[in-house]
JSON list of C-alpha atoms in Angstrom, two decimals:
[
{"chain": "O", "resi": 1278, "resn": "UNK", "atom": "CA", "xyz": [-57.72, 55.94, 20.86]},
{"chain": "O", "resi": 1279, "resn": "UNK", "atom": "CA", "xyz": [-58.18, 59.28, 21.72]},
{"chain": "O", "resi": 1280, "resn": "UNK", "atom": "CA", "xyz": [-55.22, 61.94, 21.49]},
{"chain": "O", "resi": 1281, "resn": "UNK", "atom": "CA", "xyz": [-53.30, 62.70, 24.59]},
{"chain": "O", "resi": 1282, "resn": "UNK", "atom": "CA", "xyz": [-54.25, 66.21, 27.05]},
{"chain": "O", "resi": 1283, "resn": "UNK", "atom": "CA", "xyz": [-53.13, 69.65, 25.43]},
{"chain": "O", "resi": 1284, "resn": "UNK", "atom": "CA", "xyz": [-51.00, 71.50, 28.28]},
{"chain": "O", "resi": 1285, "resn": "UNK", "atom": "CA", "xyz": [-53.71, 74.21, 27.54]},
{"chain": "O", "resi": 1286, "resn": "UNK", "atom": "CA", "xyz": [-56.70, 71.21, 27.95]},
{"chain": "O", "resi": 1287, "resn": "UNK", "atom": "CA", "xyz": [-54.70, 70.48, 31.22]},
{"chain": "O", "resi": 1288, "resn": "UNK", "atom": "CA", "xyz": [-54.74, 74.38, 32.78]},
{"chain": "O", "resi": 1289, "resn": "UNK", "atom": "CA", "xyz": [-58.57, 74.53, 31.59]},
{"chain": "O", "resi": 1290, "resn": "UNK", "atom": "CA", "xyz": [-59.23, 71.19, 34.16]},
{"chain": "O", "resi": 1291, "resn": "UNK", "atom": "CA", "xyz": [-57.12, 72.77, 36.72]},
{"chain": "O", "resi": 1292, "resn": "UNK", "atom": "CA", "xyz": [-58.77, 76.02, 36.85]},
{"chain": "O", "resi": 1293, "resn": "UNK", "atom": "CA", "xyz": [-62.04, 73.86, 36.23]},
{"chain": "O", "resi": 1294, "resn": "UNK", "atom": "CA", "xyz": [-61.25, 72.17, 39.36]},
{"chain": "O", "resi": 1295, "resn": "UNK", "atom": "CA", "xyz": [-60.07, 75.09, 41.85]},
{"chain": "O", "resi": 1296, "resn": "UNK", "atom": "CA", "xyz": [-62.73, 77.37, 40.90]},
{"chain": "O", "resi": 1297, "resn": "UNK", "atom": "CA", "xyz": [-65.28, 74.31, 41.66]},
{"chain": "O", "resi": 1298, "resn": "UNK", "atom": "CA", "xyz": [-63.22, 73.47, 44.96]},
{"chain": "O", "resi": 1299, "resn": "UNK", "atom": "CA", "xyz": [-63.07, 77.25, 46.48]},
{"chain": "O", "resi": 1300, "resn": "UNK", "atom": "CA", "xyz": [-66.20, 78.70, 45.27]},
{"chain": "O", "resi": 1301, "resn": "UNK", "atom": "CA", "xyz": [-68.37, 75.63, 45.65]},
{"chain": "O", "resi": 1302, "resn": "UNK", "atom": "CA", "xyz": [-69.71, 75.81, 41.83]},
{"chain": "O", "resi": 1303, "resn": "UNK", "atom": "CA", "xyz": [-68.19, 74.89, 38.83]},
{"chain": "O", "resi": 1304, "resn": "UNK", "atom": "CA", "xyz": [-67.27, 77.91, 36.43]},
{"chain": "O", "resi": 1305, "resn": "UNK", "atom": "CA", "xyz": [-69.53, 79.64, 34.03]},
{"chain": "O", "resi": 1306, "resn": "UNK", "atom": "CA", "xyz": [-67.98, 80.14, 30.29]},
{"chain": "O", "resi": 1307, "resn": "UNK", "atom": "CA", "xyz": [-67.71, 84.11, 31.03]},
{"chain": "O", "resi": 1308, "resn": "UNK", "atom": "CA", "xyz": [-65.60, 83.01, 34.55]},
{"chain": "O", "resi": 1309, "resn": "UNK", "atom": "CA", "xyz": [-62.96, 81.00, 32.40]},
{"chain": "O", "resi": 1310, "resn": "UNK", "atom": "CA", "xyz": [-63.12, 83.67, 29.51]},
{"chain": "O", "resi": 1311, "resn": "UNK", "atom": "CA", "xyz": [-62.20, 86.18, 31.68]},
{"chain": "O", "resi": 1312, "resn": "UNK", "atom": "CA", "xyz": [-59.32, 84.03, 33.88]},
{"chain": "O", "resi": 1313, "resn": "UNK", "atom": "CA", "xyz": [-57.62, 82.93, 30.67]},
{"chain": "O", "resi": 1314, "resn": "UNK", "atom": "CA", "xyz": [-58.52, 85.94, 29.10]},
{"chain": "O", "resi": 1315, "resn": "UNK", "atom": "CA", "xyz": [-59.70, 84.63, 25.61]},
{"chain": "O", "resi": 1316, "resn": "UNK", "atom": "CA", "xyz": [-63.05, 85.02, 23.80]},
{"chain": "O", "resi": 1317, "resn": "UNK", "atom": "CA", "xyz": [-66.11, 83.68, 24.24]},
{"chain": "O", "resi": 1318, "resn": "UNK", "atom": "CA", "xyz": [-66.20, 81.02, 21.19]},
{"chain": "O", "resi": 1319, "resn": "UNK", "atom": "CA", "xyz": [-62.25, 79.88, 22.23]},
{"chain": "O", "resi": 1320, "resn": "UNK", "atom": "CA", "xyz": [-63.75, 78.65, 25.63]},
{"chain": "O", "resi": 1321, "resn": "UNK", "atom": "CA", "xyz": [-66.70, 77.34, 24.53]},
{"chain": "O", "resi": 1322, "resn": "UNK", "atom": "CA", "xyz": [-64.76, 75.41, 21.62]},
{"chain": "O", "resi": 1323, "resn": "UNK", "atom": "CA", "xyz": [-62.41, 74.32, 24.26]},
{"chain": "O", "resi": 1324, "resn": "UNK", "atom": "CA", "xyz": [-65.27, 73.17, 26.56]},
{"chain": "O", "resi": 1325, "resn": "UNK", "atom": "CA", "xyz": [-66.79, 71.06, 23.66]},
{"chain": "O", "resi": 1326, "resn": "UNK", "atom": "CA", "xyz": [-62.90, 69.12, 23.28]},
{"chain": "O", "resi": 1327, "resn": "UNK", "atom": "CA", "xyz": [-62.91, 68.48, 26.32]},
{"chain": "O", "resi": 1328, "resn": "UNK", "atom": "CA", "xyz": [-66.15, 67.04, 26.37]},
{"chain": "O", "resi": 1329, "resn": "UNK", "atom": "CA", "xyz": [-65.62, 65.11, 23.35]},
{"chain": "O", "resi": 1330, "resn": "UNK", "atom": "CA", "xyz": [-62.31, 63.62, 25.11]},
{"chain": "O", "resi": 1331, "resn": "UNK", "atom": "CA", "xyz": [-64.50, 62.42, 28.10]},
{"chain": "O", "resi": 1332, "resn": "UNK", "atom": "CA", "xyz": [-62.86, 64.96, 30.32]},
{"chain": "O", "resi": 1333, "resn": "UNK", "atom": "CA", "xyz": [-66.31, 67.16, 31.66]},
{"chain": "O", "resi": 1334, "resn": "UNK", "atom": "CA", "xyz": [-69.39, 66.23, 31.23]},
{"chain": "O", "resi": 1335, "resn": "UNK", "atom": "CA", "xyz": [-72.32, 69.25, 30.55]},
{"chain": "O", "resi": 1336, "resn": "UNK", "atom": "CA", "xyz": [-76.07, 69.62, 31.04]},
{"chain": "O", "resi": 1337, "resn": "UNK", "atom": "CA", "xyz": [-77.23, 71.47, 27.87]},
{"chain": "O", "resi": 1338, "resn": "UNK", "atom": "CA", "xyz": [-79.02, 74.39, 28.74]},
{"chain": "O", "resi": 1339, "resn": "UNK", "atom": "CA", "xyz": [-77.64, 74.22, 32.54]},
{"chain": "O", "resi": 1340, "resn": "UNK", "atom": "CA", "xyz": [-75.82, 77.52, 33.63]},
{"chain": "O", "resi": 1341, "resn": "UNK", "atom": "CA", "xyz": [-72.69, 76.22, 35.49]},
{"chain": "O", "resi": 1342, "resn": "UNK", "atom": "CA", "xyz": [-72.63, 72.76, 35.01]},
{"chain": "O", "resi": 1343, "resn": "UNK", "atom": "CA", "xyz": [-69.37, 71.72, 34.17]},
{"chain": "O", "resi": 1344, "resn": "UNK", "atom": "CA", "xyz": [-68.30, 68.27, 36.00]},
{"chain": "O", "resi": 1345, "resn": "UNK", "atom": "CA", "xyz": [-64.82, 66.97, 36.20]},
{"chain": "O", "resi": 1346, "resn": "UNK", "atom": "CA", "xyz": [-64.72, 63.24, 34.61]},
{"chain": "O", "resi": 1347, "resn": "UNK", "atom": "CA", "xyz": [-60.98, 62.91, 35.90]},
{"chain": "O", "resi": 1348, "resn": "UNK", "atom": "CA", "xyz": [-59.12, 63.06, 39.29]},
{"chain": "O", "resi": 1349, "resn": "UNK", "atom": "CA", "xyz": [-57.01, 65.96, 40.34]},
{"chain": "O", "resi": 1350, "resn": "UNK", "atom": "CA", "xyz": [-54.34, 63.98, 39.82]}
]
């Protein structure tokens, strides 16, 4: 079973999902760096839990392809 959402996982997938709703794009690493204003590696390490949780899903290689795997809700 997987471990329950961080409050921190939880304000990554809300900024995830506002930035993606009002800009029309999802977030690049250096967006979400600079918004929670940590380094580089803590968002990308962060990016890779969620993805292991099933929460985003990633292209490799694709700038700015971050996709929500859960509702807003």
């Amino acid at each position: 079973m997987q471990s329950p959402m961080t409050p921190t996982q939880g304000q990554y997938l809300a900024f995830i999902y506002a930035y993606t709703r009002v800009l029309g794009r999802p977030p690049a690493e250096a967006d979400i760096q600079q918004y929670f204003k940590v380094t580089s590696p803590t968002v990308h390490q962060m990016l890779v839990t969620l993805e292991r949780k099933g929460l985003i899903r990633r292209k490799p290689g694709v700038a700015r392809s971050i996709e929500l795997l859960v509702s807003p809700e």
